[in-house]
Amino acid sequence: MRIAWNRSGVLVLSLFTVELWAQAAPSSFAPVKFDLIEQHQIVVRGSIGPLDGLKFLIDTGSIPTMVDRKIARKLGVITEGGIEIVSFGKKSRSLIAVLEDLRVGPFHAGNVTAGVADLSFLHGVDAVIGLDILFRSSFSIDYQKHELRFGSLVARQPSVLLEATPPFLTVQLTLSGKPVRLLVDTGSGRLVLFERRMHDRLPVLSHHGQLVMYQLSGESRLDRVILPHLEVGGSIIDRLEGFLSDASVEHYPATIDGVLGLRSLAAKHADFDFERNRLGFD
């Protein structure tokens, strides 16, 4: 869940619109096998220029795409200038690289402008493929077969409207009878609520310890809770484990109340259907 800003404070990623999603997706490619790390992180093999067999994390919550510093140096693609990366309210600085001929299986992303950072906390991941690449095509995730497939999709139910809250993808669900808008993040397996946005909409929750998370800008501490009645896409989920973050939210759009780690919702499959603007899951 990262946002990148240039020195003037303007978003590096051009804000995309629903009209972009209406473009026809390419015919379905052959599936790409992935490793499932910690039951939610999708890691595929890919290439950047002459370097093949690299490990890429598929992360819709990351903007922009990021590449590990060691890989960028090996490619000799680090350029002058820098951006700020925001993760759970914390900022860090990043250099910029232009990655030539980035490929994920049969999916060819071409040349990509990426941030450069130390990704060692991701245990062997060479690059994080962010939303700036992923929104170019509909794609599906099969968590049981460990397969990622790009291209046109058949409508799946249940599903929920997938919306742009620039620069993020978001969905609206209902928590204890009240609407909540969450950023959709394939790189996370948890549902995290921003306490500073949700304090007047949440009942009294019992806390069950803390979770320490590590990301580009350092560590974050989250309070572990059991969430009340949750409704999404007509499906009802009771007693889902959730987390509360008291970090600053000033860098996130005012309408976003938290982060939906996709695996907390999708046990078997998930579809990012940009032709119909739907997130399907089961």
PDB file of C-alpha atoms in Angstrom:
ATOM      1  CA  MET A   1       0.000   0.000   0.000  1.00  0.00           C
ATOM      2  CA  ARG A   2       2.385   2.651  -1.264  1.00  0.00           C
ATOM      3  CA  ILE A   3       1.973   6.023  -2.975  1.00  0.00           C
ATOM      4  CA  ALA A   4       4.774   7.783  -4.834  1.00  0.00           C
ATOM      5  CA  TRP A   5       5.090  11.552  -5.081  1.00  0.00           C
ATOM      6  CA  ASN A   6       7.553  13.708  -6.973  1.00  0.00           C
ATOM      7  CA  ARG A   7       9.372  16.634  -5.386  1.00  0.00           C
ATOM      8  CA  SER A   8       6.542  19.068  -6.084  1.00  0.00           C
ATOM      9  CA  GLY A   9       4.070  16.812  -4.282  1.00  0.00           C
ATOM     10  CA  VAL A  10       2.276  15.712  -7.459  1.00  0.00           C
ATOM     11  CA  LEU A  11       1.429  12.063  -7.968  1.00  0.00           C
ATOM     12  CA  VAL A  12       3.924  10.381 -10.268  1.00  0.00           C
ATOM     13  CA  LEU A  13       1.294   8.031 -11.655  1.00  0.00           C
ATOM     14  CA  SER A  14      -1.182   9.726 -13.989  1.00  0.00           C
ATOM     15  CA  LEU A  15      -4.614   9.355 -12.445  1.00  0.00           C
ATOM     16  CA  PHE A  16      -6.525   6.789 -14.434  1.00  0.00           C
ATOM     17  CA  THR A  17     -10.276   6.852 -14.957  1.00  0.00           C
ATOM     18  CA  VAL A  18     -13.080   4.386 -15.441  1.00  0.00           C
ATOM     19  CA  GLU A  19     -12.904   5.107 -19.183  1.00  0.00           C
ATOM     20  CA  LEU A  20      -9.479   3.474 -19.242  1.00  0.00           C
ATOM     21  CA  TRP A  21     -10.980   0.292 -17.853  1.00  0.00           C
ATOM     22  CA  ALA A  22     -13.559   0.191 -20.613  1.00  0.00           C
ATOM     23  CA  GLN A  23     -10.896  -0.599 -23.196  1.00  0.00           C
ATOM     24  CA  ALA A  24     -11.061  -4.175 -24.376  1.00  0.00           C
ATOM     25  CA  ALA A  25      -8.663  -6.474 -22.576  1.00  0.00           C
ATOM     26  CA  PRO A  26      -6.475  -8.761 -24.666  1.00  0.00           C
ATOM     27  CA  SER A  27      -7.518 -12.352 -25.225  1.00  0.00           C
ATOM     28  CA  SER A  28      -6.561 -14.538 -22.295  1.00  0.00           C
ATOM     29  CA  PHE A  29      -2.917 -15.518 -22.079  1.00  0.00           C
ATOM     30  CA  ALA A  30      -1.681 -18.852 -20.824  1.00  0.00           C
ATOM     31  CA  PRO A  31      -1.653 -18.982 -17.008  1.00  0.00           C
ATOM     32  CA  VAL A  32       1.461 -17.974 -15.084  1.00  0.00           C
ATOM     33  CA  LYS A  33       2.395 -20.167 -12.144  1.00  0.00           C
ATOM     34  CA  PHE A  34       3.143 -18.424  -8.853  1.00  0.00           C
ATOM     35  CA  ASP A  35       4.481 -19.210  -5.407  1.00  0.00           C
ATOM     36  CA  LEU A  36       2.148 -18.310  -2.544  1.00  0.00           C
ATOM     37  CA  ILE A  37       4.215 -16.851   0.276  1.00  0.00           C
ATOM     38  CA  GLU A  38       2.712 -16.553   3.766  1.00  0.00           C
ATOM     39  CA  GLN A  39      -0.634 -17.622   2.245  1.00  0.00           C
ATOM     40  CA  HIS A  40      -1.211 -14.284   0.481  1.00  0.00           C
ATOM     41  CA  GLN A  41       1.853 -12.941  -1.353  1.00  0.00           C
ATOM     42  CA  ILE A  42       1.776 -13.804  -5.068  1.00  0.00           C
ATOM     43  CA  VAL A  43       5.325 -14.211  -6.405  1.00  0.00           C
ATOM     44  CA  VAL A  44       5.834 -14.952 -10.115  1.00  0.00           C
ATOM     45  CA  ARG A  45       8.930 -15.343 -12.274  1.00  0.00           C
ATOM     46  CA  GLY A  46       9.649 -12.672 -14.854  1.00  0.00           C
ATOM     47  CA  SER A  47      12.345 -10.735 -16.661  1.00  0.00           C
ATOM     48  CA  ILE A  48      13.674  -7.213 -17.039  1.00  0.00           C
ATOM     49  CA  GLY A  49      15.812  -6.717 -20.128  1.00  0.00           C
ATOM     50  CA  PRO A  50      18.544  -9.387 -20.108  1.00  0.00           C
ATOM     51  CA  LEU A  51      17.821 -10.564 -16.545  1.00  0.00           C
ATOM     52  CA  ASP A  52      15.527 -13.604 -16.497  1.00  0.00           C
ATOM     53  CA  GLY A  53      14.131 -15.709 -13.669  1.00  0.00           C
ATOM     54  CA  LEU A  54      13.518 -12.697 -11.417  1.00  0.00           C
ATOM     55  CA  LYS A  55      10.975 -12.862  -8.599  1.00  0.00           C
ATOM     56  CA  PHE A  56       8.082 -10.377  -8.884  1.00  0.00           C
ATOM     57  CA  LEU A  57       5.491  -9.679  -6.186  1.00  0.00           C
ATOM     58  CA  ILE A  58       2.028  -8.906  -7.633  1.00  0.00           C
ATOM     59  CA  ASP A  59       0.754  -5.971  -5.548  1.00  0.00           C
ATOM     60  CA  THR A  60      -2.279  -3.836  -6.502  1.00  0.00           C
ATOM     61  CA  GLY A  61      -1.637  -1.704  -3.419  1.00  0.00           C
ATOM     62  CA  SER A  62       1.757  -0.547  -4.698  1.00  0.00           C
ATOM     63  CA  ILE A  63       2.087   2.629  -6.771  1.00  0.00           C
ATOM     64  CA  PRO A  64       4.428   2.769  -8.607  1.00  0.00           C
ATOM     65  CA  THR A  65       6.168  -0.484  -9.484  1.00  0.00           C
ATOM     66  CA  MET A  66       9.340  -0.904  -7.386  1.00  0.00           C
ATOM     67  CA  VAL A  67      12.636  -2.622  -8.154  1.00  0.00           C
ATOM     68  CA  ASP A  68      15.287  -3.782  -5.711  1.00  0.00           C
ATOM     69  CA  ARG A  69      18.377  -1.586  -5.569  1.00  0.00           C
ATOM     70  CA  LYS A  70      20.708  -4.482  -6.403  1.00  0.00           C
ATOM     71  CA  ILE A  71      18.789  -5.321  -9.582  1.00  0.00           C
ATOM     72  CA  ALA A  72      18.656  -1.672 -10.676  1.00  0.00           C
ATOM     73  CA  ARG A  73      22.413  -1.351 -10.212  1.00  0.00           C
ATOM     74  CA  LYS A  74      23.058  -4.568 -12.128  1.00  0.00           C
ATOM     75  CA  LEU A  75      20.959  -3.209 -15.009  1.00  0.00           C
ATOM     76  CA  GLY A  76      22.553   0.241 -14.756  1.00  0.00           C
ATOM     77  CA  VAL A  77      19.155   1.954 -14.993  1.00  0.00           C
ATOM     78  CA  ILE A  78      19.088   4.256 -11.943  1.00  0.00           C
ATOM     79  CA  THR A  79      18.447   7.858 -13.043  1.00  0.00           C
ATOM     80  CA  GLU A  80      18.801  11.216 -11.314  1.00  0.00           C
ATOM     81  CA  GLY A  81      15.924  12.517  -9.232  1.00  0.00           C
ATOM     82  CA  GLY A  82      13.806  10.893  -6.582  1.00  0.00           C
ATOM     83  CA  ILE A  83      10.329  10.306  -5.250  1.00  0.00           C
ATOM     84  CA  GLU A  84       8.742   9.938  -1.837  1.00  0.00           C
ATOM     85  CA  ILE A  85       7.104   6.633  -0.935  1.00  0.00           C
ATOM     86  CA  VAL A  86       4.246   6.687   1.581  1.00  0.00           C
ATOM     87  CA  SER A  87       3.320   3.476   3.415  1.00  0.00           C
ATOM     88  CA  PHE A  88       0.916   3.414   6.367  1.00  0.00           C
ATOM     89  CA  GLY A  89       1.433   7.126   6.887  1.00  0.00           C
ATOM     90  CA  LYS A  90       5.238   6.977   6.877  1.00  0.00           C
ATOM     91  CA  LYS A  91       7.453   8.522   4.208  1.00  0.00           C
ATOM     92  CA  SER A  92      10.728   7.339   2.719  1.00  0.00           C
ATOM     93  CA  ARG A  93      12.807   8.477  -0.249  1.00  0.00           C
ATOM     94  CA  SER A  94      13.352   6.457  -3.419  1.00  0.00           C
ATOM     95  CA  LEU A  95      15.467   6.827  -6.535  1.00  0.00           C
ATOM     96  CA  ILE A  96      13.963   6.275  -9.996  1.00  0.00           C
ATOM     97  CA  ALA A  97      14.770   3.686 -12.671  1.00  0.00           C
ATOM     98  CA  VAL A  98      13.464   3.052 -16.178  1.00  0.00           C
ATOM     99  CA  LEU A  99      13.055  -0.704 -16.601  1.00  0.00           C
ATOM    100  CA  GLU A 100      13.258  -1.785 -20.229  1.00  0.00           C
ATOM    101  CA  ASP A 101      11.307  -4.765 -21.570  1.00  0.00           C
ATOM    102  CA  LEU A 102       9.618  -5.949 -18.361  1.00  0.00           C
ATOM    103  CA  ARG A 103       7.798  -9.263 -18.814  1.00  0.00           C
ATOM    104  CA  VAL A 104       5.623 -11.463 -16.598  1.00  0.00           C
ATOM    105  CA  GLY A 105       5.118 -14.780 -18.367  1.00  0.00           C
ATOM    106  CA  PRO A 106       3.439 -13.928 -21.703  1.00  0.00           C
ATOM    107  CA  PHE A 107       2.417 -10.456 -20.467  1.00  0.00           C
ATOM    108  CA  HIS A 108       4.733  -7.764 -21.873  1.00  0.00           C
ATOM    109  CA  ALA A 109       4.705  -4.445 -19.984  1.00  0.00           C
ATOM    110  CA  GLY A 110       7.381  -2.776 -22.122  1.00  0.00           C
ATOM    111  CA  ASN A 111       9.357   0.071 -20.559  1.00  0.00           C
ATOM    112  CA  VAL A 112       8.315   0.985 -17.015  1.00  0.00           C
ATOM    113  CA  THR A 113       9.312   3.861 -14.732  1.00  0.00           C
ATOM    114  CA  ALA A 114       9.835   2.411 -11.261  1.00  0.00           C
ATOM    115  CA  GLY A 115      10.982   3.384  -7.818  1.00  0.00           C
ATOM    116  CA  VAL A 116      14.229   1.926  -6.451  1.00  0.00           C
ATOM    117  CA  ALA A 117      14.436   0.609  -2.887  1.00  0.00           C
ATOM    118  CA  ASP A 118      15.886  -2.054  -0.625  1.00  0.00           C
ATOM    119  CA  LEU A 119      13.333  -4.885  -0.905  1.00  0.00           C
ATOM    120  CA  SER A 120      15.219  -7.287   1.357  1.00  0.00           C
ATOM    121  CA  PHE A 121      12.323  -7.271   3.830  1.00  0.00           C
ATOM    122  CA  LEU A 122      10.376  -9.205   1.153  1.00  0.00           C
ATOM    123  CA  HIS A 123      12.842 -12.117   1.374  1.00  0.00           C
ATOM    124  CA  GLY A 124      14.150 -12.564  -2.159  1.00  0.00           C
ATOM    125  CA  VAL A 125      11.672 -10.475  -4.192  1.00  0.00           C
ATOM    126  CA  ASP A 126      13.465  -8.587  -6.986  1.00  0.00           C
ATOM    127  CA  ALA A 127      10.617  -6.237  -7.954  1.00  0.00           C
ATOM    128  CA  VAL A 128       7.078  -5.330  -6.910  1.00  0.00           C
ATOM    129  CA  ILE A 129       4.680  -5.171  -9.868  1.00  0.00           C
ATOM    130  CA  GLY A 130       2.294  -2.374  -8.969  1.00  0.00           C
ATOM    131  CA  LEU A 131      -1.048  -1.064 -10.118  1.00  0.00           C
ATOM    132  CA  ASP A 132       0.565   1.138 -12.771  1.00  0.00           C
ATOM    133  CA  ILE A 133       1.206  -2.114 -14.703  1.00  0.00           C
ATOM    134  CA  LEU A 134      -1.585  -4.359 -13.456  1.00  0.00           C
ATOM    135  CA  PHE A 135      -4.488  -2.107 -14.475  1.00  0.00           C
ATOM    136  CA  ARG A 136      -3.555  -2.495 -18.160  1.00  0.00           C
ATOM    137  CA  SER A 137      -5.381  -5.837 -18.378  1.00  0.00           C
ATOM    138  CA  SER A 138      -8.041  -7.755 -16.503  1.00  0.00           C
ATOM    139  CA  PHE A 139      -6.531 -10.652 -14.570  1.00  0.00           C
ATOM    140  CA  SER A 140      -7.540 -13.537 -12.337  1.00  0.00           C
ATOM    141  CA  ILE A 141      -5.862 -15.203  -9.373  1.00  0.00           C
ATOM    142  CA  ASP A 142      -6.392 -18.890  -8.621  1.00  0.00           C
ATOM    143  CA  TYR A 143      -5.081 -19.401  -5.089  1.00  0.00           C
ATOM    144  CA  GLN A 144      -5.674 -23.162  -5.203  1.00  0.00           C
ATOM    145  CA  LYS A 145      -3.861 -23.886  -8.477  1.00  0.00           C
ATOM    146  CA  HIS A 146      -1.336 -21.074  -7.877  1.00  0.00           C
ATOM    147  CA  GLU A 147      -2.089 -19.577 -11.296  1.00  0.00           C
ATOM    148  CA  LEU A 148      -2.266 -15.979 -12.500  1.00  0.00           C
ATOM    149  CA  ARG A 149      -4.021 -15.333 -15.811  1.00  0.00           C
ATOM    150  CA  PHE A 150      -4.167 -12.061 -17.767  1.00  0.00           C
ATOM    151  CA  GLY A 151      -6.891 -11.239 -20.299  1.00  0.00           C
ATOM    152  CA  SER A 152     -10.671 -11.211 -20.698  1.00  0.00           C
ATOM    153  CA  LEU A 153     -12.687 -12.866 -17.921  1.00  0.00           C
ATOM    154  CA  VAL A 154     -16.028 -14.579 -17.487  1.00  0.00           C
ATOM    155  CA  ALA A 155     -18.174 -12.794 -14.889  1.00  0.00           C
ATOM    156  CA  ARG A 156     -17.816 -14.335 -11.423  1.00  0.00           C
ATOM    157  CA  GLN A 157     -20.226 -14.212  -8.483  1.00  0.00           C
ATOM    158  CA  PRO A 158     -20.211 -12.996  -5.824  1.00  0.00           C
ATOM    159  CA  SER A 159     -18.670  -9.739  -6.930  1.00  0.00           C
ATOM    160  CA  VAL A 160     -18.534  -6.110  -5.888  1.00  0.00           C
ATOM    161  CA  LEU A 161     -18.134  -2.881  -7.847  1.00  0.00           C
ATOM    162  CA  LEU A 162     -14.467  -2.050  -8.385  1.00  0.00           C
ATOM    163  CA  GLU A 163     -13.942   1.710  -8.428  1.00  0.00           C
ATOM    164  CA  ALA A 164     -11.132   4.181  -8.946  1.00  0.00           C
ATOM    165  CA  THR A 165     -10.392   6.382  -5.954  1.00  0.00           C
ATOM    166  CA  PRO A 166      -7.321   7.892  -7.628  1.00  0.00           C
ATOM    167  CA  PRO A 167      -4.711   6.595  -7.564  1.00  0.00           C
ATOM    168  CA  PHE A 168      -6.113   3.422  -5.981  1.00  0.00           C
ATOM    169  CA  LEU A 169      -8.615   0.661  -6.709  1.00  0.00           C
ATOM    170  CA  THR A 170     -11.288   0.525  -4.019  1.00  0.00           C
ATOM    171  CA  VAL A 171     -14.447  -1.346  -3.068  1.00  0.00           C
ATOM    172  CA  GLN A 172     -17.269  -0.418  -0.731  1.00  0.00           C
ATOM    173  CA  LEU A 173     -18.476  -2.903   1.855  1.00  0.00           C
ATOM    174  CA  THR A 174     -20.747  -2.640   4.885  1.00  0.00           C
ATOM    175  CA  LEU A 175     -19.373  -3.050   8.394  1.00  0.00           C
ATOM    176  CA  SER A 176     -21.908  -3.323  11.200  1.00  0.00           C
ATOM    177  CA  GLY A 177     -24.484  -1.687   8.916  1.00  0.00           C
ATOM    178  CA  LYS A 178     -22.287   1.268   7.908  1.00  0.00           C
ATOM    179  CA  PRO A 179     -20.534   1.820   4.540  1.00  0.00           C
ATOM    180  CA  VAL A 180     -16.749   1.498   4.459  1.00  0.00           C
ATOM    181  CA  ARG A 181     -14.474   2.137   1.462  1.00  0.00           C
ATOM    182  CA  LEU A 182     -11.282   0.071   1.312  1.00  0.00           C
ATOM    183  CA  LEU A 183      -8.208   0.051  -0.902  1.00  0.00           C
ATOM    184  CA  VAL A 184      -7.850  -3.364  -2.601  1.00  0.00           C
ATOM    185  CA  ASP A 185      -4.397  -4.817  -1.944  1.00  0.00           C
ATOM    186  CA  THR A 186      -3.207  -8.173  -3.324  1.00  0.00           C
ATOM    187  CA  GLY A 187       0.068  -7.695  -1.448  1.00  0.00           C
ATOM    188  CA  SER A 188      -1.651  -7.982   1.940  1.00  0.00           C
ATOM    189  CA  GLY A 189      -3.603 -10.758   3.608  1.00  0.00           C
ATOM    190  CA  ARG A 190      -5.285  -8.593   6.264  1.00  0.00           C
ATOM    191  CA  LEU A 191      -8.208  -6.190   6.556  1.00  0.00           C
ATOM    192  CA  VAL A 192      -6.861  -3.011   8.140  1.00  0.00           C
ATOM    193  CA  LEU A 193      -9.027  -0.074   9.210  1.00  0.00           C
ATOM    194  CA  PHE A 194      -7.697   3.452   9.647  1.00  0.00           C
ATOM    195  CA  GLU A 195      -8.741   4.240  13.198  1.00  0.00           C
ATOM    196  CA  ARG A 196      -8.608   7.998  12.601  1.00  0.00           C
ATOM    197  CA  ARG A 197     -11.220   7.621   9.841  1.00  0.00           C
ATOM    198  CA  MET A 198     -13.355   4.949  11.512  1.00  0.00           C
ATOM    199  CA  HIS A 199     -13.498   5.926  15.200  1.00  0.00           C
ATOM    200  CA  ASP A 200     -17.106   7.216  15.029  1.00  0.00           C
ATOM    201  CA  ARG A 201     -18.380   4.256  12.958  1.00  0.00           C
ATOM    202  CA  LEU A 202     -17.023   1.351  14.965  1.00  0.00           C
ATOM    203  CA  PRO A 203     -18.629  -0.296  17.985  1.00  0.00           C
ATOM    204  CA  VAL A 204     -16.453  -1.052  20.985  1.00  0.00           C
ATOM    205  CA  LEU A 205     -14.010  -3.741  19.863  1.00  0.00           C
ATOM    206  CA  SER A 206     -12.013  -6.121  22.007  1.00  0.00           C
ATOM    207  CA  HIS A 207      -8.277  -5.928  21.282  1.00  0.00           C
ATOM    208  CA  HIS A 208      -6.257  -9.145  21.113  1.00  0.00           C
ATOM    209  CA  GLY A 209      -2.652  -8.006  20.988  1.00  0.00           C
ATOM    210  CA  GLN A 210      -0.589  -6.336  18.271  1.00  0.00           C
ATOM    211  CA  LEU A 211       0.948  -7.210  14.937  1.00  0.00           C
ATOM    212  CA  VAL A 212       4.226  -5.681  13.742  1.00  0.00           C
ATOM    213  CA  MET A 213       4.434  -5.155   9.953  1.00  0.00           C
ATOM    214  CA  TYR A 214       7.520  -4.259   7.932  1.00  0.00           C
ATOM    215  CA  GLN A 215       7.486  -2.178   4.744  1.00  0.00           C
ATOM    216  CA  LEU A 216       9.643   0.265   2.797  1.00  0.00           C
ATOM    217  CA  SER A 217       9.277   3.085   5.308  1.00  0.00           C
ATOM    218  CA  GLY A 218       9.922   0.955   8.399  1.00  0.00           C
ATOM    219  CA  GLU A 219       7.703  -0.919  10.812  1.00  0.00           C
ATOM    220  CA  SER A 220       4.062  -0.361  11.734  1.00  0.00           C
ATOM    221  CA  ARG A 221       2.134  -1.663  14.735  1.00  0.00           C
ATOM    222  CA  LEU A 222      -1.468  -2.749  14.290  1.00  0.00           C
ATOM    223  CA  ASP A 223      -4.028  -3.652  16.952  1.00  0.00           C
ATOM    224  CA  ARG A 224      -5.619  -7.068  16.416  1.00  0.00           C
ATOM    225  CA  VAL A 225      -9.445  -7.157  16.743  1.00  0.00           C
ATOM    226  CA  ILE A 226     -12.472  -9.261  15.787  1.00  0.00           C
ATOM    227  CA  LEU A 227     -14.671  -7.283  13.396  1.00  0.00           C
ATOM    228  CA  PRO A 228     -18.458  -7.190  13.629  1.00  0.00           C
ATOM    229  CA  HIS A 229     -20.905  -8.229  10.900  1.00  0.00           C
ATOM    230  CA  LEU A 230     -19.322  -7.631   7.458  1.00  0.00           C
ATOM    231  CA  GLU A 231     -21.212  -7.600   4.152  1.00  0.00           C
ATOM    232  CA  VAL A 232     -19.532  -7.457   0.738  1.00  0.00           C
ATOM    233  CA  GLY A 233     -21.094  -8.240  -2.630  1.00  0.00           C
ATOM    234  CA  GLY A 234     -24.122  -9.838  -0.965  1.00  0.00           C
ATOM    235  CA  SER A 235     -21.935 -12.206   1.080  1.00  0.00           C
ATOM    236  CA  ILE A 236     -21.994 -12.084   4.876  1.00  0.00           C
ATOM    237  CA  ILE A 237     -18.840 -12.653   6.938  1.00  0.00           C
ATOM    238  CA  ASP A 238     -19.030 -12.876  10.728  1.00  0.00           C
ATOM    239  CA  ARG A 239     -16.178 -12.615  13.203  1.00  0.00           C
ATOM    240  CA  LEU A 240     -13.470 -11.817  10.675  1.00  0.00           C
ATOM    241  CA  GLU A 241     -10.105 -10.968  12.199  1.00  0.00           C
ATOM    242  CA  GLY A 242      -9.156  -7.375  11.448  1.00  0.00           C
ATOM    243  CA  PHE A 243      -6.575  -4.806  12.421  1.00  0.00           C
ATOM    244  CA  LEU A 244      -6.655  -1.154  13.440  1.00  0.00           C
ATOM    245  CA  SER A 245      -3.965   1.316  12.382  1.00  0.00           C
ATOM    246  CA  ASP A 246      -3.523   4.612  14.214  1.00  0.00           C
ATOM    247  CA  ALA A 247      -0.969   5.876  11.671  1.00  0.00           C
ATOM    248  CA  SER A 248      -1.373   9.195   9.877  1.00  0.00           C
ATOM    249  CA  VAL A 249      -3.824   9.113   6.956  1.00  0.00           C
ATOM    250  CA  GLU A 250      -3.165  12.592   5.533  1.00  0.00           C
ATOM    251  CA  HIS A 251      -1.585  11.158   2.360  1.00  0.00           C
ATOM    252  CA  TYR A 252      -4.570   8.975   1.465  1.00  0.00           C
ATOM    253  CA  PRO A 253      -7.769  10.158  -0.270  1.00  0.00           C
ATOM    254  CA  ALA A 254     -10.316  11.346   2.285  1.00  0.00           C
ATOM    255  CA  THR A 255     -12.865   8.680   1.310  1.00  0.00           C
ATOM    256  CA  ILE A 256     -10.584   5.677   1.974  1.00  0.00           C
ATOM    257  CA  ASP A 257     -11.168   4.051   5.367  1.00  0.00           C
ATOM    258  CA  GLY A 258      -8.606   1.266   5.252  1.00  0.00           C
ATOM    259  CA  VAL A 259      -7.040  -1.585   3.301  1.00  0.00           C
ATOM    260  CA  LEU A 260      -8.653  -4.806   2.131  1.00  0.00           C
ATOM    261  CA  GLY A 261      -5.949  -7.438   1.994  1.00  0.00           C
ATOM    262  CA  LEU A 262      -7.463  -9.528  -0.769  1.00  0.00           C
ATOM    263  CA  ARG A 263      -6.741 -12.935   0.775  1.00  0.00           C
ATOM    264  CA  SER A 264      -8.870 -12.048   3.817  1.00  0.00           C
ATOM    265  CA  LEU A 265     -11.836 -12.070   1.409  1.00  0.00           C
ATOM    266  CA  ALA A 266     -10.875 -14.465  -1.419  1.00  0.00           C
ATOM    267  CA  ALA A 267     -10.119 -17.975  -0.215  1.00  0.00           C
ATOM    268  CA  LYS A 268      -9.978 -19.651  -3.639  1.00  0.00           C
ATOM    269  CA  HIS A 269     -10.217 -17.170  -6.528  1.00  0.00           C
ATOM    270  CA  ALA A 270     -10.194 -13.456  -7.259  1.00  0.00           C
ATOM    271  CA  ASP A 271     -10.956 -11.669 -10.528  1.00  0.00           C
ATOM    272  CA  PHE A 272      -9.986  -8.099 -11.367  1.00  0.00           C
ATOM    273  CA  ASP A 273     -12.445  -7.565 -14.214  1.00  0.00           C
ATOM    274  CA  PHE A 274     -11.717  -4.132 -15.703  1.00  0.00           C
ATOM    275  CA  GLU A 275     -14.177  -4.610 -18.566  1.00  0.00           C
ATOM    276  CA  ARG A 276     -17.117  -4.805 -16.138  1.00  0.00           C
ATOM    277  CA  ASN A 277     -15.437  -2.907 -13.269  1.00  0.00           C
ATOM    278  CA  ARG A 278     -16.034  -5.809 -10.874  1.00  0.00           C
ATOM    279  CA  LEU A 279     -13.979  -7.620  -8.265  1.00  0.00           C
ATOM    280  CA  GLY A 280     -15.127 -11.234  -8.211  1.00  0.00           C
ATOM    281  CA  PHE A 281     -14.178 -13.617  -5.417  1.00  0.00           C
ATOM    282  CA  ASP A 282     -14.939 -16.926  -3.739  1.00  0.00           C
TER     283      ASP A 282
END
